[in-house]
Coordinates of C-alpha atoms and ligand atoms in Angstrom, one line a residue:
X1 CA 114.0 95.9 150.3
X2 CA 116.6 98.5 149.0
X3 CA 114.5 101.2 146.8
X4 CA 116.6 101.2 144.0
X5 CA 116.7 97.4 143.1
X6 CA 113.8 97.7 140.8
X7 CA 112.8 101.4 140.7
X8 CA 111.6 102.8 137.5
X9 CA 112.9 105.9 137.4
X10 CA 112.1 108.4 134.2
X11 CA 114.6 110.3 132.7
X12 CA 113.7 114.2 132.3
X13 CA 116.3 115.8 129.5
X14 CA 115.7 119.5 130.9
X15 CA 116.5 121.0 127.4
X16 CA 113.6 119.2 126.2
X17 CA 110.9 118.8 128.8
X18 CA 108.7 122.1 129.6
X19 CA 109.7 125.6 129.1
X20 CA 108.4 128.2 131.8
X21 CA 108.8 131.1 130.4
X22 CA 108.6 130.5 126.6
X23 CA 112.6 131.1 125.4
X24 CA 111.9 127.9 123.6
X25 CA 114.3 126.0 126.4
X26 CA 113.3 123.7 128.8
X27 CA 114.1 124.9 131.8
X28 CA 113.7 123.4 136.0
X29 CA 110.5 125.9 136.5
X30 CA 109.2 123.5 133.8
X31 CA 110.1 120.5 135.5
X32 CA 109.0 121.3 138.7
X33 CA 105.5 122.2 137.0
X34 CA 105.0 118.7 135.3
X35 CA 105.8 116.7 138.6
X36 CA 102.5 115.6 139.2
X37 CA 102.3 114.1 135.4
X38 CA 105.3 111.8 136.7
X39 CA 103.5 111.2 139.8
X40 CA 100.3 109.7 137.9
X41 CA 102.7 107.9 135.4
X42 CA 103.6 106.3 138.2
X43 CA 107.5 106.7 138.0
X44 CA 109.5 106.5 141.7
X45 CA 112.2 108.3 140.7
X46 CA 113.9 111.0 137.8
X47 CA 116.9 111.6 136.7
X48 CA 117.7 115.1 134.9
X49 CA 120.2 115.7 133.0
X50 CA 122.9 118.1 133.6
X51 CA 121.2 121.9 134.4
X52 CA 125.0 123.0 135.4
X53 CA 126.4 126.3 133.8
X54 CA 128.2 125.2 131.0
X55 CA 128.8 127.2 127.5
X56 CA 126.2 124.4 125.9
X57 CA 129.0 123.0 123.7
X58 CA 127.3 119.6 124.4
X59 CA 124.3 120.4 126.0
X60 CA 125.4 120.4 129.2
X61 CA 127.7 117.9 129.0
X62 CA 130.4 120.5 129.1
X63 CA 130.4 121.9 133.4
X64 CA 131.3 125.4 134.0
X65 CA 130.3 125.2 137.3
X66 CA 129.5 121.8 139.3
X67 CA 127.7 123.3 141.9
X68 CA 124.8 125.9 140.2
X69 CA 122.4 126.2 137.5
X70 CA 122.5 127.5 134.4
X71 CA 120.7 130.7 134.2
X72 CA 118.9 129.2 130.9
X73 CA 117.4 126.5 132.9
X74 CA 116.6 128.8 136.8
X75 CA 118.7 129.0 139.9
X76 CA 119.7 126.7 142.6
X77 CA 117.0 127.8 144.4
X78 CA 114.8 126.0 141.8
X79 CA 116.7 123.1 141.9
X80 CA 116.2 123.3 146.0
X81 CA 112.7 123.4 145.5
X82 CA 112.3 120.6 142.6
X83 CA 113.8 118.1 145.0
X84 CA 111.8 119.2 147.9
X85 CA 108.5 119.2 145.5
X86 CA 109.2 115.7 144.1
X87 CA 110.1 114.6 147.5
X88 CA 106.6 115.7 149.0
X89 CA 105.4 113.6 146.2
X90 CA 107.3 110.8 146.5
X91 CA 109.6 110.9 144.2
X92 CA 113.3 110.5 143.9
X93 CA 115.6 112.6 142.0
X94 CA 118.8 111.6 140.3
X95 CA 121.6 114.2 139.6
X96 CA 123.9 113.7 136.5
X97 CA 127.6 113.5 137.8
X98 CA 130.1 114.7 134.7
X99 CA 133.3 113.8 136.2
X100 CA 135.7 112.8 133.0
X101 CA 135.7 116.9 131.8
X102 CA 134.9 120.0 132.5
X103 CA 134.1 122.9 130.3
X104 CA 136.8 124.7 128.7
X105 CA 135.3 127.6 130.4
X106 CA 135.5 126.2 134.1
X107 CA 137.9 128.2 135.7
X108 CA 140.0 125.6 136.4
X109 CA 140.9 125.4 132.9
X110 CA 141.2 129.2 132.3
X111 CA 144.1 128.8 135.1
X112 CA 145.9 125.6 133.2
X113 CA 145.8 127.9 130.6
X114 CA 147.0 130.9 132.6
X115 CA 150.3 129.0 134.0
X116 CA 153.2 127.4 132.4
X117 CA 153.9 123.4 131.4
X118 CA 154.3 121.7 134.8
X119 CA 152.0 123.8 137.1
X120 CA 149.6 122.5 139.8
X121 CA 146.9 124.0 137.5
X122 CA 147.6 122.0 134.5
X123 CA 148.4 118.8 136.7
X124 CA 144.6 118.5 137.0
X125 CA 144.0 117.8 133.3
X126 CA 145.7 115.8 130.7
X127 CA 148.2 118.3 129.1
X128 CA 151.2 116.8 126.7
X129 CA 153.8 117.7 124.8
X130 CA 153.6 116.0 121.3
X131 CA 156.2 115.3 119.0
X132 CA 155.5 118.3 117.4
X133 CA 153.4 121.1 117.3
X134 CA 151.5 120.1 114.4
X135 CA 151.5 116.1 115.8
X136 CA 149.8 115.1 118.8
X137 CA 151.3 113.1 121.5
X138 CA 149.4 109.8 120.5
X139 CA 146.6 108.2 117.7
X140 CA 143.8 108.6 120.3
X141 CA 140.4 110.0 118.3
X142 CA 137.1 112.3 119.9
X143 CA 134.1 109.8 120.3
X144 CA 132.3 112.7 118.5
X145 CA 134.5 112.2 115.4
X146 CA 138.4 114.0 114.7
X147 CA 141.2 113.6 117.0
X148 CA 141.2 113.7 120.4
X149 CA 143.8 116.3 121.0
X150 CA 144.1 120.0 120.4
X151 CA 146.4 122.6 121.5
X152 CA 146.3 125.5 123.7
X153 CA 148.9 127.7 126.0
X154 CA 152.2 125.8 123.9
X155 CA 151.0 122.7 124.4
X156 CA 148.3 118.9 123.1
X157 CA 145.1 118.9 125.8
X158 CA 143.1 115.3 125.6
X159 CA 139.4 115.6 125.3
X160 CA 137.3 112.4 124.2
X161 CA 134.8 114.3 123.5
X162 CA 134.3 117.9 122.1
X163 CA 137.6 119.9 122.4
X164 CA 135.2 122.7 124.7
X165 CA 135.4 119.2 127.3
X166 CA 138.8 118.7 128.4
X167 CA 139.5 115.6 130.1
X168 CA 140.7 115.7 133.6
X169 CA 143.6 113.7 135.5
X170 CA 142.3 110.9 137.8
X171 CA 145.4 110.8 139.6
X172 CA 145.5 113.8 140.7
X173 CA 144.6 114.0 144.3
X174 CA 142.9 117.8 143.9
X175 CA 140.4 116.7 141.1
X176 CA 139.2 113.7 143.1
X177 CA 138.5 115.9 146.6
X178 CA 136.9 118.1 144.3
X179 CA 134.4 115.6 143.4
X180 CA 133.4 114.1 146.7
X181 CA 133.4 118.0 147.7
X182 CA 130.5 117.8 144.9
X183 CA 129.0 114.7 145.6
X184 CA 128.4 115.9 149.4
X185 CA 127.1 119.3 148.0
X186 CA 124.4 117.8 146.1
X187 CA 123.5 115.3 148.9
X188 CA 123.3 117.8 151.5
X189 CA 120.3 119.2 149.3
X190 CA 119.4 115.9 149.0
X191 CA 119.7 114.6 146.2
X192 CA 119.0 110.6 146.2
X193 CA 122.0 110.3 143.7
X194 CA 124.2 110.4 140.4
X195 CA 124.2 109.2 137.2
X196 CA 127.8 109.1 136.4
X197 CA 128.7 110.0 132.6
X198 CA 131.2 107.9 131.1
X199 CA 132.0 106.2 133.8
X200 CA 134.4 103.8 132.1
X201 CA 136.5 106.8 130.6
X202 CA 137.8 107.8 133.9
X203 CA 141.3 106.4 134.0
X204 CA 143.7 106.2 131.3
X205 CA 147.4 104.6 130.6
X206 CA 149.8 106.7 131.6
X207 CA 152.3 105.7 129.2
X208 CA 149.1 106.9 126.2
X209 CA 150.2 104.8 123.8
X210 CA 148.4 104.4 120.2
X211 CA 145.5 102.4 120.6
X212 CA 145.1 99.5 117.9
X213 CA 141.6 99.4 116.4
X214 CA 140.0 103.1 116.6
X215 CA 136.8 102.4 117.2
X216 CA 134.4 104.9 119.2
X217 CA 132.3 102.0 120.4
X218 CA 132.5 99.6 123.0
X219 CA 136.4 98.8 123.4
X220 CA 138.3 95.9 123.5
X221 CA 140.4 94.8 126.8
X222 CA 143.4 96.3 127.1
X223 CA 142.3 99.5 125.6
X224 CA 144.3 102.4 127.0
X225 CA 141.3 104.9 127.8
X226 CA 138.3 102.6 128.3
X227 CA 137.4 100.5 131.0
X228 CA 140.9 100.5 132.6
X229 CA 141.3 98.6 136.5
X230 CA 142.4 102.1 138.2
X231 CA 138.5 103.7 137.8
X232 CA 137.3 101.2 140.0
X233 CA 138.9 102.4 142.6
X234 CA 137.5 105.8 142.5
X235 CA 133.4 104.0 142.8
X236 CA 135.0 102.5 145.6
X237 CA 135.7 105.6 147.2
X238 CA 132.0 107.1 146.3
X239 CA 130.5 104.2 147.4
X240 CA 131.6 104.7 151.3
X241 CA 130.6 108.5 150.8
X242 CA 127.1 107.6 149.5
X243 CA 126.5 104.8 152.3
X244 CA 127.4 107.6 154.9
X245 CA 124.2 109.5 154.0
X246 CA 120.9 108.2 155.4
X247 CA 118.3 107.2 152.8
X248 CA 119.8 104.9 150.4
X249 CA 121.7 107.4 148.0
X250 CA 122.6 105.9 144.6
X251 CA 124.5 105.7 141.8
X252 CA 123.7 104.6 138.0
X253 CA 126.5 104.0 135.8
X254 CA 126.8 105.2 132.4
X255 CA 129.7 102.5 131.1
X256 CA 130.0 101.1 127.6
X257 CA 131.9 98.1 127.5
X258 CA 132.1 95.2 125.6
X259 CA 130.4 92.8 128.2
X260 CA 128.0 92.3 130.8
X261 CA 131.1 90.5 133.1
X262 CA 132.6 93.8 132.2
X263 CA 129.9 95.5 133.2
X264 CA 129.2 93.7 136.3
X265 CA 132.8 94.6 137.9
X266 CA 131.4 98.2 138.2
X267 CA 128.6 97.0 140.1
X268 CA 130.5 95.1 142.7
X269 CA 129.0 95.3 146.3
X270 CA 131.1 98.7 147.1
X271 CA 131.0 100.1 144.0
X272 CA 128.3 101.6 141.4
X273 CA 124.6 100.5 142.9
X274 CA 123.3 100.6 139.0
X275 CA 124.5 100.5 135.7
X276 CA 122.2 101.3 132.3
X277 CA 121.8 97.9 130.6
X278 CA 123.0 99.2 127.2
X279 CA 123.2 95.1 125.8
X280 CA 119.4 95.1 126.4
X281 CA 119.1 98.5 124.3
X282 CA 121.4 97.4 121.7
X283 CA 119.7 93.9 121.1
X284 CA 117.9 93.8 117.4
X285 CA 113.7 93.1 117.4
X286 CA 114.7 89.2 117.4
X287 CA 113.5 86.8 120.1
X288 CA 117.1 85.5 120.1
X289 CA 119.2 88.7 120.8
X290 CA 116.7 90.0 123.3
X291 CA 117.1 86.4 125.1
X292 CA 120.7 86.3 125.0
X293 CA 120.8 89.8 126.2
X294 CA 118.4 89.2 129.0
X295 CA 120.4 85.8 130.1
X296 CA 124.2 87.4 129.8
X297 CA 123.1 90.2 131.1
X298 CA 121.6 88.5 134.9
X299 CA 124.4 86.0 134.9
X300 CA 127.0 88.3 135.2
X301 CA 125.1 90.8 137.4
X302 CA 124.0 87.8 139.8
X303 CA 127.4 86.8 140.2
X304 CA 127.9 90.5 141.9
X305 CA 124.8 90.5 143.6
X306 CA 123.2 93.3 141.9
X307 CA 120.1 94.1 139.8
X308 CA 119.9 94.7 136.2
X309 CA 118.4 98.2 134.7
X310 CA 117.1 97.5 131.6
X311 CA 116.7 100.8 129.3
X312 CA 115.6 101.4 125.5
X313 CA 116.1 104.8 125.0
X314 CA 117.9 107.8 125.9
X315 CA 119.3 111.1 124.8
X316 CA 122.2 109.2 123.0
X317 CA 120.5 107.0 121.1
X318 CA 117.7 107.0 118.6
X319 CA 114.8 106.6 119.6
X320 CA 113.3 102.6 119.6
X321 CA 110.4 103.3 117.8
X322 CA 112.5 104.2 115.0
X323 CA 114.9 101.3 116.1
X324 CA 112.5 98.7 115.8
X325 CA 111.7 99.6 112.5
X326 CA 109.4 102.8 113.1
X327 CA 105.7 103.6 111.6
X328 CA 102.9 101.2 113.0
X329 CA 105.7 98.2 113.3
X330 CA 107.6 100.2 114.9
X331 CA 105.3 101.9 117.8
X332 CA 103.7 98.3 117.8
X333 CA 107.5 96.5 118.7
X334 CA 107.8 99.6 120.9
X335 CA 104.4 98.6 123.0
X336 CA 105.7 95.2 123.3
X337 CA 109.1 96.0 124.4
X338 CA 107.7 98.2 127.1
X339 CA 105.9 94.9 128.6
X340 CA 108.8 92.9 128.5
X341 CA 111.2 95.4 129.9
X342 CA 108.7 96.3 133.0
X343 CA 108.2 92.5 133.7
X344 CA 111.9 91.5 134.1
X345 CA 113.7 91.1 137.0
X346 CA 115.2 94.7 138.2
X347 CA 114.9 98.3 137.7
X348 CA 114.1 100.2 134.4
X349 CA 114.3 103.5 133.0
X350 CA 112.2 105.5 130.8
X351 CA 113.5 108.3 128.6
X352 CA 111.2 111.4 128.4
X353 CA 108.7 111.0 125.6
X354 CA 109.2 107.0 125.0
X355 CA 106.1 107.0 127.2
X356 CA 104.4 108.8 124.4
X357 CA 105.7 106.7 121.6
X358 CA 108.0 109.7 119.8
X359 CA 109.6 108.8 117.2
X360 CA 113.3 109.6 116.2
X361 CA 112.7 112.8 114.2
X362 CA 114.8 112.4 111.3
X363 CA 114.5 115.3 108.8
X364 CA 115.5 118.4 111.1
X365 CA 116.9 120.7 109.2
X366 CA 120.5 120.7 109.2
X367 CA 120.3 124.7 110.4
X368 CA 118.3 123.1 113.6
X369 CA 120.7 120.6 114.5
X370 CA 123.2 121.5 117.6
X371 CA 124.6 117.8 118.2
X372 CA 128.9 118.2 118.5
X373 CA 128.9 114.8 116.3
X374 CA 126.4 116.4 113.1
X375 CA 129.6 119.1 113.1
X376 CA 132.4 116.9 113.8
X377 CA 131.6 114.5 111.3
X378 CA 131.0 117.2 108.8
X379 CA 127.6 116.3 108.9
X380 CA 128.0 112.5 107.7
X381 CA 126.5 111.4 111.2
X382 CA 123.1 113.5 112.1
X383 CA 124.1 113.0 115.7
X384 CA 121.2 113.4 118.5
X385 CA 119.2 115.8 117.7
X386 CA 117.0 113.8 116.7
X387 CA 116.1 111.9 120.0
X388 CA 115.6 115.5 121.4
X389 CA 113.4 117.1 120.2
X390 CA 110.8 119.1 123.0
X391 CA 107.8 117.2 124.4
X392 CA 104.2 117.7 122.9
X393 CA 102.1 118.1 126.2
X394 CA 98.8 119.6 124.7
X395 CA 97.4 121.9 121.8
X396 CA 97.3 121.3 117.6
X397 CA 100.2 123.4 116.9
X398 CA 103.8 123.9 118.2
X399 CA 105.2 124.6 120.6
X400 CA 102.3 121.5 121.8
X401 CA 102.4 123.3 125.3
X402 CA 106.2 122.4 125.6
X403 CA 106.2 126.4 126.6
X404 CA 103.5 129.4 126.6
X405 CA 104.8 130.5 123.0
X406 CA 105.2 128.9 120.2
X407 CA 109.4 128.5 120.4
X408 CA 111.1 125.6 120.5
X409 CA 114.6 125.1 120.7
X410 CA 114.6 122.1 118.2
X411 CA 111.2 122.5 116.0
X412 CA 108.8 119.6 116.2
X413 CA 107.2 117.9 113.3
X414 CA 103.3 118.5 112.6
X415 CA 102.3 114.9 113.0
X416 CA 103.3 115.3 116.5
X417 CA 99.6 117.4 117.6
X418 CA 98.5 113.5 117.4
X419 CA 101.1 112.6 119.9
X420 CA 100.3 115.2 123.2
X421 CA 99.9 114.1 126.3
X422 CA 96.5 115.8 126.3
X423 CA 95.7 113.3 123.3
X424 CA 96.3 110.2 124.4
X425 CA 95.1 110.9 128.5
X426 CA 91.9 110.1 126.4
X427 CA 92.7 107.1 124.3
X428 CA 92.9 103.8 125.9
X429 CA 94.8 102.4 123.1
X430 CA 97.5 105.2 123.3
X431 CA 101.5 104.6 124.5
X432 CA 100.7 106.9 127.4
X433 CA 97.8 104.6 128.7
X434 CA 100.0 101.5 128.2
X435 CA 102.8 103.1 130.1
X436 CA 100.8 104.2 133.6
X437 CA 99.0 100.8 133.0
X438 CA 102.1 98.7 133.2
X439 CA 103.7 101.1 135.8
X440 CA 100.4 100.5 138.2
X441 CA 100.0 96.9 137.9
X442 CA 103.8 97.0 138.5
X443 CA 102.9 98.0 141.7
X444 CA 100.0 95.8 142.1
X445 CA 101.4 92.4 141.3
X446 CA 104.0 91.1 143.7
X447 CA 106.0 89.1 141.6
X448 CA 107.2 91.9 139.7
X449 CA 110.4 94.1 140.1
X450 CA 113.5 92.5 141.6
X451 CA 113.5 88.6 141.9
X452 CA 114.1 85.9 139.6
X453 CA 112.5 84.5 136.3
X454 CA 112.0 81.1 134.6
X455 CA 112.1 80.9 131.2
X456 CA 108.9 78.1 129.7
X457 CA 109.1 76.7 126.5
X458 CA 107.2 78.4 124.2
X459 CA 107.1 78.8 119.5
X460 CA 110.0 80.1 117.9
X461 CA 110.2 83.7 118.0
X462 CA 108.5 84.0 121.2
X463 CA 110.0 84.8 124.5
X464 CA 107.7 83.3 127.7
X465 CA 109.0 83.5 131.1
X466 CA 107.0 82.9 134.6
X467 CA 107.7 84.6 137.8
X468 CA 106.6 84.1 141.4
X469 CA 104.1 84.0 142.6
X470 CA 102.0 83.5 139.6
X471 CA 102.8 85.9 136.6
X472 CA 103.5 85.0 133.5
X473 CA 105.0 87.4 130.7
X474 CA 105.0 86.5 127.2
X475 CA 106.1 88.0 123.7
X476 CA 105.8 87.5 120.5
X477 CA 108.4 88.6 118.9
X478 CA 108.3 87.9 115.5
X479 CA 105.5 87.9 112.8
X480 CA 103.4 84.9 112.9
X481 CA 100.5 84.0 115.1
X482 CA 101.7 81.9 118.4
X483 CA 99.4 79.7 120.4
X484 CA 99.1 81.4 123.9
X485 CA 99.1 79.0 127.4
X486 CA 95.3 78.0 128.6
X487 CA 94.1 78.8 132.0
X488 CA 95.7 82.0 132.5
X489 CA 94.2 85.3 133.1
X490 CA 95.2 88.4 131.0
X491 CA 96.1 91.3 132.9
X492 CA 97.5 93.7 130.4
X493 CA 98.1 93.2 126.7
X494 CA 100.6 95.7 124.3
X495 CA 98.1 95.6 121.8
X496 CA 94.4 94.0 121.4
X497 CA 93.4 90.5 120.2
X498 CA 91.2 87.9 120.6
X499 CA 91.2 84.2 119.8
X500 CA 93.7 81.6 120.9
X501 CA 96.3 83.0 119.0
X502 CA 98.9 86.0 119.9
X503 CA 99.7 88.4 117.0
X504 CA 103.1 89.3 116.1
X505 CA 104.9 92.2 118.0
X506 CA 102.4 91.5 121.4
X507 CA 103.0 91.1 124.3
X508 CA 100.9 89.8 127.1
X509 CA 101.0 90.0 130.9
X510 CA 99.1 87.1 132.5
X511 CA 98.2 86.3 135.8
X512 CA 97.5 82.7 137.0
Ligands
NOJ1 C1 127.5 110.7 127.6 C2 126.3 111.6 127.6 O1 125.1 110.9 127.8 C3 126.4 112.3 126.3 O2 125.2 113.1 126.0 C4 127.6 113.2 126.3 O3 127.8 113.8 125.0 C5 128.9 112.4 126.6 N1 128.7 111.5 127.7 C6 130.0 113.3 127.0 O4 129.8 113.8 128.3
CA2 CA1 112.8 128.3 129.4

């Protein structure tokens, strides 16, 4: 059995986690000190986001440097020593691969910029002449809002993102030896593997013509930046370099596209192990989208062989809680999402803090905010800022043991001294006890993890499915009191009841 095919693997956003030395920024001391927490959640693996040095114009997203650390966040000695100290406790790590752009700041760039149109130096990113100097070569807009071009040394650079991130050339035979130079660099220090950002934005048309609809979300066929046939070719190529390395080393796709058969044609048996179910995460709080999710999502990855990896939250997105409706309804949905994500077939992630039931923190002030898209929309979209905020570990006021001071790079809202991990360690009924519950009877009860389900008939608005051998997973998904099956044996309920009917937004594990 192939670790990876059902791993639940926790996702540390290092800005946000724990601050060693109280700047009020994460940083990997922090990480390193809070292993032991992810040890008794009973996580196998992390991933952390980037800890590169990069300028910070998207939190990391922008590399300076692929293979370092960011002063802010330690040196690669500490990253060294985090893998070996989660590997002594038995866990993996996961490395986050930014392959689409660099920084504008990684010297590569400085040298486009310090060479004529037409050099070897340019070659490796997207430069263009546009019609004019005040017209870019094409229609083709940021996902963080504006266009996707700007100028620099006499000529239009494409960035889909931030103009600090220009895109680089997937053709270009340099940029992709570069890359495995990096993948090998952060395997020899063993890392287990590489969540790949935007790993549907790799290729584009050559010809760049205007794209149709401008949409920032998931894009039609035939779009000329996303999801195009030639990026396959380059998880190909990683795939053979990962399966040289002993120990299973991964990869986890970050794709959007408009399908899971889309989807699944990443995860082909030599390409991408993993990709982040983002159907799953984008289903409403209905019994019917979750299904249909759920069932498009295994038919398509069945027909490739590989497992599904379901996910609610992440640094992108707002935060499910909130999702779902936030307050009680919200946290309550939240508790019963968490059952029926752990119980399906596959793997899972779990962003930092969804284990503690955070909520999106809406009202930071717009001075706080740091999110590319708050600026780039002139402030119409808040951005993610709000899905970032730093951990409460322990304590009644900030910074809630984040760090030794008070600081905190984002600032956290009062409410949140309710929501440490110190807190709820005591409460049975907390999110936290929930979590390491699930996670350890995850563990306990064979029939969870990769496999297959079976749906059973059950009320409207309530998903049931069975498992082998002899689990049973049930949700009510909607409001009204459901009948629940006879002659099985509760392990572990999202929230209590008694009686022979299950309350709205519960969901039950049984055993039989
Ligand atoms: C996806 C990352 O998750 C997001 O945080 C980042 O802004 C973009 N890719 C660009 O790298
Ligand atoms: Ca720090």
């Amino acid at each position: 059995m192939t670790w990876w095919r059902d791993a639940v693997i926790y996702q540390v956003y290092v800005w946000s986690f724990a601050d060693s030395n109280g700047d009020g920024i994460g940083d990997l001391p922090g990480v390193r000190s809070r292993l032991p927490y992810l040890r008794s959640l009973g996580v196998d693996a992390v991933w952390l986001n980037p800890f590169y040095p990069s300028p910070q114009a998207d939190n990391g997203y922008d590399v300076a440097d692929h293979r370092d650390v960011d002063p802010r966040f330690g040196t690669l000695a500490d990253a060294e020593a985090l893998i070996e100290d989660a590997h002594r406790l038995g866990l993996r790590v996961i490395l986050d691969l930014v392959p689409n752009h660099t920084s504008d700041r990684h010297p590569w760039f400085r040298a486009a910029l310090d060479t004529p149109p037409g050099s070897r130096e340019r070659a490796r990113y997207l430069f263009r002449d546009g019609p004019r100097s005040d017209q870019p070569p094409n229609n083709w807009i940021s996902a963080f809002g504006g266009r996707a071009w700007s100028r620099a040394g006499g000529q239009w650079y494409l960035h889909l993102f931030a103009p600090e991130q220009p895109d680089l050339d997937w053709t270009n035979d340099e940029v992709r030896a570069e890359f495995r130079d990096i993948l090998r660099f952060w395997f020899d220090r063993g890392a287990d593997g590489f969540r790949v950002d935007v790993a549907h934005g790799l290729a584009k048309d050559p010809q760049m013509p205007d794209v149709d609809s401008l949409t920032t979300g998931a894009a039609p066929e035939g779009h000329p930046h996303w999801d195009l046939d030639e990026v396959h070719d380059v998880y190909r190529e990683w795939r053979a370099l990962a399966d040289a390395y002993p120990g299973e080393r991964v990869f986890v796709g970050e794709i959007w596209v408009q399908s899971p058969e889309r989807l699944a044609r990443y995860l082909r048996p030599d390409e991408l192990h993993t990709a982040f179910n983002f159907t799953f995460l984008s289903a409403t709080w209905t019994a019917e989208a979750l299904r249909t999710a759920i069932d498009e999502s295994l038919r398509s990855l069945r027909a490739v062989g590989a497992p599904a990896t379901w996910v609610l939250s992440n640094h992108d997105v707002t935060r499910h809680v909130t999702r779902y409706g936030g307050g009680e309804a919200g946290v309550r949905r939240a508790r019963a999402a968490a059952l029926l994500m752990l119980a399906l077939p596959g793997g899972a992630y779990v962003y930092q803090g969804e284990e503690l039931g955070l909520p999106e923190v809406l009202d930071l002030p717009d001075e706080a905010r740091r999110d590319p898209t708050f600026f780039r929309s002139g402030g119409t979209d808040p951005g993610r800022d709000g899905c970032r905020v730093p951990l409460p570990w322990s304590g009644e006021s900030p910074s809630y043991g984040f760090g030794p001071g008070e600081k905190s790079w984002l600032p956290q809202p009062d409410q949140w001294a309710g929501l440490t991990v110190e807190r709820q360690s005591d409460d049975p009924e907390s999110m936290l006890r929930l979590y390491r519950a699930a996670l350890r009877q995850r563990r306990l009860l064979p029939a969870l993890g990769d496999g297959e389900m079976e749906w059973i008939p059950a009320a409207p608005g309530v998903l049931a499915f069975r498992r082998e051998p002899g689990f049973v997973c049930m949700v009510n998904v909607g409001d009204s009191p459901a009948p629940l099956p006879v002659d099985l044996s509760v392990v572990l309920a999202s929230s209590p009841f008694d009686g022979p009917l299950l309350p709205g937004a519960t969901a039950v594990w049984f055993r039989s």
